[in-house]
PDB file of C-alpha atoms in Angstrom:
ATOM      1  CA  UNK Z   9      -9.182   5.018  -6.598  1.00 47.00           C
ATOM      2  CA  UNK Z  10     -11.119   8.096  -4.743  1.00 50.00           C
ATOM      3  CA  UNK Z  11      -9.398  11.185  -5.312  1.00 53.00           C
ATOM      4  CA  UNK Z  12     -10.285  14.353  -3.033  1.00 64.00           C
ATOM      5  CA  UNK Z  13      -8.978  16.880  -0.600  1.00 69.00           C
ATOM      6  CA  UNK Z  14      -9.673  17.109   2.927  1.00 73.00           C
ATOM      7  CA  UNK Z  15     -13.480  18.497   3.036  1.00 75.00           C
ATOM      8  CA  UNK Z  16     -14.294  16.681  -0.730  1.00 74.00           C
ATOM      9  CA  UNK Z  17     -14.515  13.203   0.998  1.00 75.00           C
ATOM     10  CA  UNK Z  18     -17.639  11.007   1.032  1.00 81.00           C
ATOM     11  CA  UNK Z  19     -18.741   7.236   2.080  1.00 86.00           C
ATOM     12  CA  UNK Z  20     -18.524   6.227  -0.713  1.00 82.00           C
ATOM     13  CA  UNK Z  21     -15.128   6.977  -2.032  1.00 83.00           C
ATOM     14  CA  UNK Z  22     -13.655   5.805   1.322  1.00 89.00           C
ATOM     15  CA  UNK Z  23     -15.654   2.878   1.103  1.00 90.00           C
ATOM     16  CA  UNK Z  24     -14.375   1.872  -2.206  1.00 84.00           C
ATOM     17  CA  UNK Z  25     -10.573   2.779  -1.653  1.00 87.00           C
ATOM     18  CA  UNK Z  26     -10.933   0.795   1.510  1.00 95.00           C
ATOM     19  CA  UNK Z  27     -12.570  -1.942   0.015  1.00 92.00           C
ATOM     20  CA  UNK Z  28     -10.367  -2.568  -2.656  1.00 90.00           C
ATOM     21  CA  UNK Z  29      -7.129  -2.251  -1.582  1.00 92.00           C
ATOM     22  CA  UNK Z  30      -7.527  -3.186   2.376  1.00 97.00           C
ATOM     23  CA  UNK Z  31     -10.485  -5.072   2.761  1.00 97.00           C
ATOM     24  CA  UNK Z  32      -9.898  -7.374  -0.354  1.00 95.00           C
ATOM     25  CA  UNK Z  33      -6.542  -7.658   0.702  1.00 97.00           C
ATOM     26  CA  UNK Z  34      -7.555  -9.731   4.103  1.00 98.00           C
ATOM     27  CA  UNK Z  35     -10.469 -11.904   2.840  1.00 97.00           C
ATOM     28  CA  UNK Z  36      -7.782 -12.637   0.326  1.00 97.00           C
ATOM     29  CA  UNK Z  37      -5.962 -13.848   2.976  1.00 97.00           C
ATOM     30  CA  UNK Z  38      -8.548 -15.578   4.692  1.00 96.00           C
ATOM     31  CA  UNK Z  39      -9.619 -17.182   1.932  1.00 96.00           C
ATOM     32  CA  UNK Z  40      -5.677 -18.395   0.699  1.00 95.00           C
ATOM     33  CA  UNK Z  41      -4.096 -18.806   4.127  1.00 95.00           C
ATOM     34  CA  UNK Z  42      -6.347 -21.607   5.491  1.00 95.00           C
ATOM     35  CA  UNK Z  43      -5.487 -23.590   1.946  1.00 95.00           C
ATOM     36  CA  UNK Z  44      -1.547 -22.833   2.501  1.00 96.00           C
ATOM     37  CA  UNK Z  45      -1.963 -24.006   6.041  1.00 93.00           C
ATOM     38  CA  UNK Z  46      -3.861 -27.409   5.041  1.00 94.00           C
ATOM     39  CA  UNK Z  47      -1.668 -28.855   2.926  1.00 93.00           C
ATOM     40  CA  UNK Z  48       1.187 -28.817   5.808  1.00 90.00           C
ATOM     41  CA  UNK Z  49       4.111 -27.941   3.119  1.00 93.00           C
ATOM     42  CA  UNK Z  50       4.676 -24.402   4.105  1.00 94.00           C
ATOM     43  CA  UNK Z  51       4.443 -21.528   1.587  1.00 97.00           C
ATOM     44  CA  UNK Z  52       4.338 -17.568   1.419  1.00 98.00           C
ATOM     45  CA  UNK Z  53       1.694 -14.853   1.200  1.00 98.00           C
ATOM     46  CA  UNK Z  54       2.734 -11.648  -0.413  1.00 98.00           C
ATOM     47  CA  UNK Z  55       0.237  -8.747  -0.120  1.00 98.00           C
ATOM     48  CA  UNK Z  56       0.549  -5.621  -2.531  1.00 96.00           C
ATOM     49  CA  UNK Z  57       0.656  -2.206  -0.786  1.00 97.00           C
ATOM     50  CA  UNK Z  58       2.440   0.648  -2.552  1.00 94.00           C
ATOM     51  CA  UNK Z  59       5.468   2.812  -1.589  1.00 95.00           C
ATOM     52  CA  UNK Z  60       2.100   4.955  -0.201  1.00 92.00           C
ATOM     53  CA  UNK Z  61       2.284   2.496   2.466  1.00 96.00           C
ATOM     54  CA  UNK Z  62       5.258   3.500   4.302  1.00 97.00           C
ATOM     55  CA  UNK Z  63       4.696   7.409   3.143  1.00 95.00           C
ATOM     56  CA  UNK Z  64       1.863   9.701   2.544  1.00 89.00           C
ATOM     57  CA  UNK Z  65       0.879  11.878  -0.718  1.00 79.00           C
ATOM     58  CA  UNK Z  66      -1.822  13.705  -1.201  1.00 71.00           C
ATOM     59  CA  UNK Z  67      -4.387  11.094  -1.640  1.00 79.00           C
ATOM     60  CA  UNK Z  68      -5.289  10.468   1.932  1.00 86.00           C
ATOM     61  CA  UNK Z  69      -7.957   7.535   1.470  1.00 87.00           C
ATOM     62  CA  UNK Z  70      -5.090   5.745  -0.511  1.00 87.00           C
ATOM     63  CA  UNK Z  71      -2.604   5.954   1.670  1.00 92.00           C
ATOM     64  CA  UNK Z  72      -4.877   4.728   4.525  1.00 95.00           C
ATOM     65  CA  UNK Z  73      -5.342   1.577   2.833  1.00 96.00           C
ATOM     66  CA  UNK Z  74      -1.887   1.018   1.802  1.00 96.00           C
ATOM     67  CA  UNK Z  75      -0.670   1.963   5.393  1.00 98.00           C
ATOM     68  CA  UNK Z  76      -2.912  -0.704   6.512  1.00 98.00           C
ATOM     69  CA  UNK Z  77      -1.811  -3.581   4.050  1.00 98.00           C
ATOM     70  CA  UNK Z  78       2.059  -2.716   5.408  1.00 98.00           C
ATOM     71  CA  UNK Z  79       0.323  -3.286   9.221  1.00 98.00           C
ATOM     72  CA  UNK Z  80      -1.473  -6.003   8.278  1.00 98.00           C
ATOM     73  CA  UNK Z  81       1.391  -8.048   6.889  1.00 98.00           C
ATOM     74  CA  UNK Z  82       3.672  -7.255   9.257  1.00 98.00           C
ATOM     75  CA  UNK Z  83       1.608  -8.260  11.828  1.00 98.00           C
ATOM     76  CA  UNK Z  84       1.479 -11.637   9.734  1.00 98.00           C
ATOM     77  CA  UNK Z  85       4.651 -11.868   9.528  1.00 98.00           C
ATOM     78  CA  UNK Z  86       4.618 -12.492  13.269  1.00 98.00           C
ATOM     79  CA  UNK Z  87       2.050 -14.704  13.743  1.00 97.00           C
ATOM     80  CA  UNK Z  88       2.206 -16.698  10.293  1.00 97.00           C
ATOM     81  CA  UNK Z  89       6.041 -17.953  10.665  1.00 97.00           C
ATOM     82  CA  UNK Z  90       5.932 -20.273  13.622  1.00 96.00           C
ATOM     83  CA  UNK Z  91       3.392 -22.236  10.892  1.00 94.00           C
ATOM     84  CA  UNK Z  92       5.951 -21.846   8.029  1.00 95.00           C
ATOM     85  CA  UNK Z  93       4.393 -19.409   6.245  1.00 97.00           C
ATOM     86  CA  UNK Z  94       6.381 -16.557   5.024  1.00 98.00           C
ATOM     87  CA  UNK Z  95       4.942 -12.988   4.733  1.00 98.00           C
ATOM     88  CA  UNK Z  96       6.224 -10.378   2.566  1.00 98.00           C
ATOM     89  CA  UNK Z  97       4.573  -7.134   1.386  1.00 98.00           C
ATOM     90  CA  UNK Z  98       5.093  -5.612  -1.923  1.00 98.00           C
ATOM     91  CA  UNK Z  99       5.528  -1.485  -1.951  1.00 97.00           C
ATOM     92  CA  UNK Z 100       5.974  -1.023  -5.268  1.00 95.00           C
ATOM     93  CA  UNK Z 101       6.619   2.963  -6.679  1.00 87.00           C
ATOM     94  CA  UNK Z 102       5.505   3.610  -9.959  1.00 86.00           C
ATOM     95  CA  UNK Z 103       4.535   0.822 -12.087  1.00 86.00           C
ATOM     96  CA  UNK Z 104       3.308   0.581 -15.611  1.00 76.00           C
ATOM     97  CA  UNK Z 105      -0.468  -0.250 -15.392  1.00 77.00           C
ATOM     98  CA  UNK Z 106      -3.584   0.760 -14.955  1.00 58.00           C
ATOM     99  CA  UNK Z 107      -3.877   1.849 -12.133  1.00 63.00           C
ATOM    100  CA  UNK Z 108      -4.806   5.685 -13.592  1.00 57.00           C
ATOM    101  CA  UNK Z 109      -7.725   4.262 -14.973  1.00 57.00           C
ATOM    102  CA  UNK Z 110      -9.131   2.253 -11.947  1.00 59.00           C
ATOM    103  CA  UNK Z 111     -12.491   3.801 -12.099  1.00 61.00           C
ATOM    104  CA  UNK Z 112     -13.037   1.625 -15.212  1.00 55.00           C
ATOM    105  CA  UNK Z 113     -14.035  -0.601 -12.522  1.00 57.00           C
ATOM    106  CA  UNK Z 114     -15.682   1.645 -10.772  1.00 60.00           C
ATOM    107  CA  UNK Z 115     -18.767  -0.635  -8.967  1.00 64.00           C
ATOM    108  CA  UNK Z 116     -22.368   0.670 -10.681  1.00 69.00           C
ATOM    109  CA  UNK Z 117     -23.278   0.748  -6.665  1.00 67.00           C
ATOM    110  CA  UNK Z 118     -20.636   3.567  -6.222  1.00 61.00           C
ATOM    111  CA  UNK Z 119     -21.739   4.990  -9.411  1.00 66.00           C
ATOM    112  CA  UNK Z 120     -23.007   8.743  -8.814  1.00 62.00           C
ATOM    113  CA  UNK Z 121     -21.771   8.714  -5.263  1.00 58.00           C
ATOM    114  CA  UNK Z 122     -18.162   8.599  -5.984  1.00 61.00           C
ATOM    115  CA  UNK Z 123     -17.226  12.113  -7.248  1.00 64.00           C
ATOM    116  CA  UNK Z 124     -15.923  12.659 -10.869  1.00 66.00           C
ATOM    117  CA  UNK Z 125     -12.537  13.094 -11.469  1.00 68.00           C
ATOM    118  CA  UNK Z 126     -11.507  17.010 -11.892  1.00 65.00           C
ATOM    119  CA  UNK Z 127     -10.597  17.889 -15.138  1.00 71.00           C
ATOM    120  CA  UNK Z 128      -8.447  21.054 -14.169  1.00 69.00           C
ATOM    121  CA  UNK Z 129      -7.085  22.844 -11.076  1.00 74.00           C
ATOM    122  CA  UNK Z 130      -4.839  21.487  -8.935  1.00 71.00           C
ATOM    123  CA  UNK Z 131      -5.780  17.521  -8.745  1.00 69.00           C
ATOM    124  CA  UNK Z 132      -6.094  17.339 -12.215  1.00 67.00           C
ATOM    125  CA  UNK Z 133      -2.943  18.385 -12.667  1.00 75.00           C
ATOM    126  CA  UNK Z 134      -1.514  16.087 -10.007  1.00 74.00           C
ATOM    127  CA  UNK Z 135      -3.384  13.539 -11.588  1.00 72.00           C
ATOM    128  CA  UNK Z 136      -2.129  14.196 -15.131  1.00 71.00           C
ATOM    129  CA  UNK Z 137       1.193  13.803 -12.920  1.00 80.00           C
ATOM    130  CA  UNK Z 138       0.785  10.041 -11.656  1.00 79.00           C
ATOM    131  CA  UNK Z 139      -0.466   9.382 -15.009  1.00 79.00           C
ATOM    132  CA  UNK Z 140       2.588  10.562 -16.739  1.00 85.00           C
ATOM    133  CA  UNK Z 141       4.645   8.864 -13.928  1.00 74.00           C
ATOM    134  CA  UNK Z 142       2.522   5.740 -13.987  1.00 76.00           C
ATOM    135  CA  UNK Z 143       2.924   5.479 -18.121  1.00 78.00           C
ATOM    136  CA  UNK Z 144       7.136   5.822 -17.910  1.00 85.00           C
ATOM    137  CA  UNK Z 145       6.905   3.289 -14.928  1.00 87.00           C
ATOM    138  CA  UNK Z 146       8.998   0.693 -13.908  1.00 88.00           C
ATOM    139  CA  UNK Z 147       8.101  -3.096 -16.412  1.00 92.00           C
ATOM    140  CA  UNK Z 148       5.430  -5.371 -14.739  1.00 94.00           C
ATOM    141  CA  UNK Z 149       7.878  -8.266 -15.287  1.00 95.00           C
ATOM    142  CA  UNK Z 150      10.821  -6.541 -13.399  1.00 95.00           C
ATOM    143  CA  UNK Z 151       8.510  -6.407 -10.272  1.00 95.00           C
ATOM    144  CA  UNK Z 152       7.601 -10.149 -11.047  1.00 96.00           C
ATOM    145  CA  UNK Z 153      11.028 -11.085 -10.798  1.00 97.00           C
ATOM    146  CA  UNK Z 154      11.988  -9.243  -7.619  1.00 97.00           C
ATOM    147  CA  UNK Z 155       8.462 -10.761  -5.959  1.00 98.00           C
ATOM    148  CA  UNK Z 156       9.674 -14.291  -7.259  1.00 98.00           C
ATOM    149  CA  UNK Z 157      13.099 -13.427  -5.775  1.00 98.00           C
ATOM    150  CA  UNK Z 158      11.361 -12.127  -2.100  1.00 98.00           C
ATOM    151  CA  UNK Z 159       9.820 -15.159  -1.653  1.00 98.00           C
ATOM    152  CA  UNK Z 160      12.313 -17.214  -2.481  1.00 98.00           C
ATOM    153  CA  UNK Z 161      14.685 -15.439  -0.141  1.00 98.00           C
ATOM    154  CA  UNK Z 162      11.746 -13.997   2.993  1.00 98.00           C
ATOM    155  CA  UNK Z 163      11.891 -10.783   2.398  1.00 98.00           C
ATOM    156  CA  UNK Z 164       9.622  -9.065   4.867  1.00 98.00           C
ATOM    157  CA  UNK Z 165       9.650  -5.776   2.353  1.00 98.00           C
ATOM    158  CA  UNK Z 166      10.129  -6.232  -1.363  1.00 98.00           C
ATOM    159  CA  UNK Z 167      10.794  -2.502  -3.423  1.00 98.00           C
ATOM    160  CA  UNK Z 168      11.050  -1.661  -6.830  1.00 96.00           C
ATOM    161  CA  UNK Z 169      13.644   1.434  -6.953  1.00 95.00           C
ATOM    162  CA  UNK Z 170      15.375   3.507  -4.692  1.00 97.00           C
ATOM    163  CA  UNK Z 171      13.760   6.826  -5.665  1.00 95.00           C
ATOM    164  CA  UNK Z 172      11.471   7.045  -2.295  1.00 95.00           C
ATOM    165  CA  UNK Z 173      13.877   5.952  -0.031  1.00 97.00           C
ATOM    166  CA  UNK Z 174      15.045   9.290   0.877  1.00 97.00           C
ATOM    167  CA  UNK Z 175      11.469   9.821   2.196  1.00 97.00           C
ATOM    168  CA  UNK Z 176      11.388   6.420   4.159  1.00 97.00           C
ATOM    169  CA  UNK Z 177      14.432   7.641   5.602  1.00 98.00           C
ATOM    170  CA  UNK Z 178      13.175  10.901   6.513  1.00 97.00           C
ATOM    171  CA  UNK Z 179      10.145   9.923   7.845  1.00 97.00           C
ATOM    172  CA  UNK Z 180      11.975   7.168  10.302  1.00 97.00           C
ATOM    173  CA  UNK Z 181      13.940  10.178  11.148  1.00 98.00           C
ATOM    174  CA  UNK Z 182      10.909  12.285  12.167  1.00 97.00           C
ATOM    175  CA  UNK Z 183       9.185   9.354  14.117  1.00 97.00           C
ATOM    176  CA  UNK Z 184      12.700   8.676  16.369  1.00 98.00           C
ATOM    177  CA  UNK Z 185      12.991  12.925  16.946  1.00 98.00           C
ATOM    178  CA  UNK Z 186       9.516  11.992  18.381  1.00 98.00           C
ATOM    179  CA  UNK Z 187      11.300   9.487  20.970  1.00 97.00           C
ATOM    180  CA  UNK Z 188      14.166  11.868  21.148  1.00 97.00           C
ATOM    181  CA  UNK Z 189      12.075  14.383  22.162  1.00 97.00           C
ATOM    182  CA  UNK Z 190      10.961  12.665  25.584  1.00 97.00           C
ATOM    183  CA  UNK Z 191      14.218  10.829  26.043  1.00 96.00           C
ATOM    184  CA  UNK Z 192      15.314  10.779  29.709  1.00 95.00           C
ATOM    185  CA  UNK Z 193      11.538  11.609  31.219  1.00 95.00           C
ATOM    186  CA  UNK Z 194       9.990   9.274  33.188  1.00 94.00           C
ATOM    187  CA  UNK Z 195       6.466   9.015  32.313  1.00 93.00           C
ATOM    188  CA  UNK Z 196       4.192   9.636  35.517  1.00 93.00           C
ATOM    189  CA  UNK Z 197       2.241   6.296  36.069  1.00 94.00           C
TER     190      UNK Z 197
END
């Protein structure tokens, strides 16, 4: 996806991350969750976001869209059950694919307006990073299994490893301080 710092961004690459990972995400849904509903037998949508869904890195536009397929399917969740249709999302950490090399489908109308990848300095070497990470991932089929096994059981949240927990958990942490911090006020209405 669109890599870039804070004052590199453009349409384009926003465009692009958004419109693969969010947008296509909920016409996918659209699309599927009429079909589920029609047939009257129940069933289970499971939308992929990425551990960047419940924390954020350094790729901004990424995290936006990942944040939003964790809203979106919770929000699903809600709405989706009283019509027997379960709603999980996926927030996998790293996984052995492609994802590195996503601008090999790069669209040719983004082509030229979505920035070229650095090839040193700091991003490159975070990229070289998630590449290395990404190529010692966790096995495609594991995280087949443990979707099979989340929508078999409900799962509203279905993880691959433990190793961001420790953020989750620090981040919950942060957000309740925030409601710690005004604990006992009462608000002026």
């Amino acid at each position: 996806m669109a890599v870039g710092a804070y004052g590199t961004w453009t349409d384009a690459s926003w465009d692009w991350t958004l419109g693969v990972n969010l947008m296509a995400t909920i016409w996918g849904i659209e699309i599927f969750g009429p079909l589920i509903e029609q047939h009257g037998e129940g069933g289970h949508i499971v939308s992929t976001a990425s551990i960047a869904g419940l924390i954020s890195g350094a790729s901004n536009a990424y995290n936006v869209s990942k944040y939003g397929v964790v809203a979106l399917s919770e929000g699903l969740r809600l709405e989706l059950a009283p019509r027997g249709i379960g709603v999980s999302v996926l927030c996998p950490g790293f996984i052995r694919t492609q994802i590195a090399n996503s601008r090999r489908n790069l669209p040719k109308r983004f082509e030229g307006a979505v920035r070229a990848l650095p090839t040193s300095g700091p991003i490159a070497e975070q990229i070289n990073l998630i590449r290395q990470r990404v190529s010692q991932g966790i096995d495609p089929n594991y995280v087949g299994e443990l979707v099979r096994e989340g929508v078999e059981n409900d799962w509203p949240y279905i993880f691959t490893d433990l190793e961001f927990e420790p953020i989750v958990d620090a981040r919950f942490a942060a957000i309740k301080q925030g409601f710690d911090r005004i604990r006992g006020r009462t608000p002026k209405r």
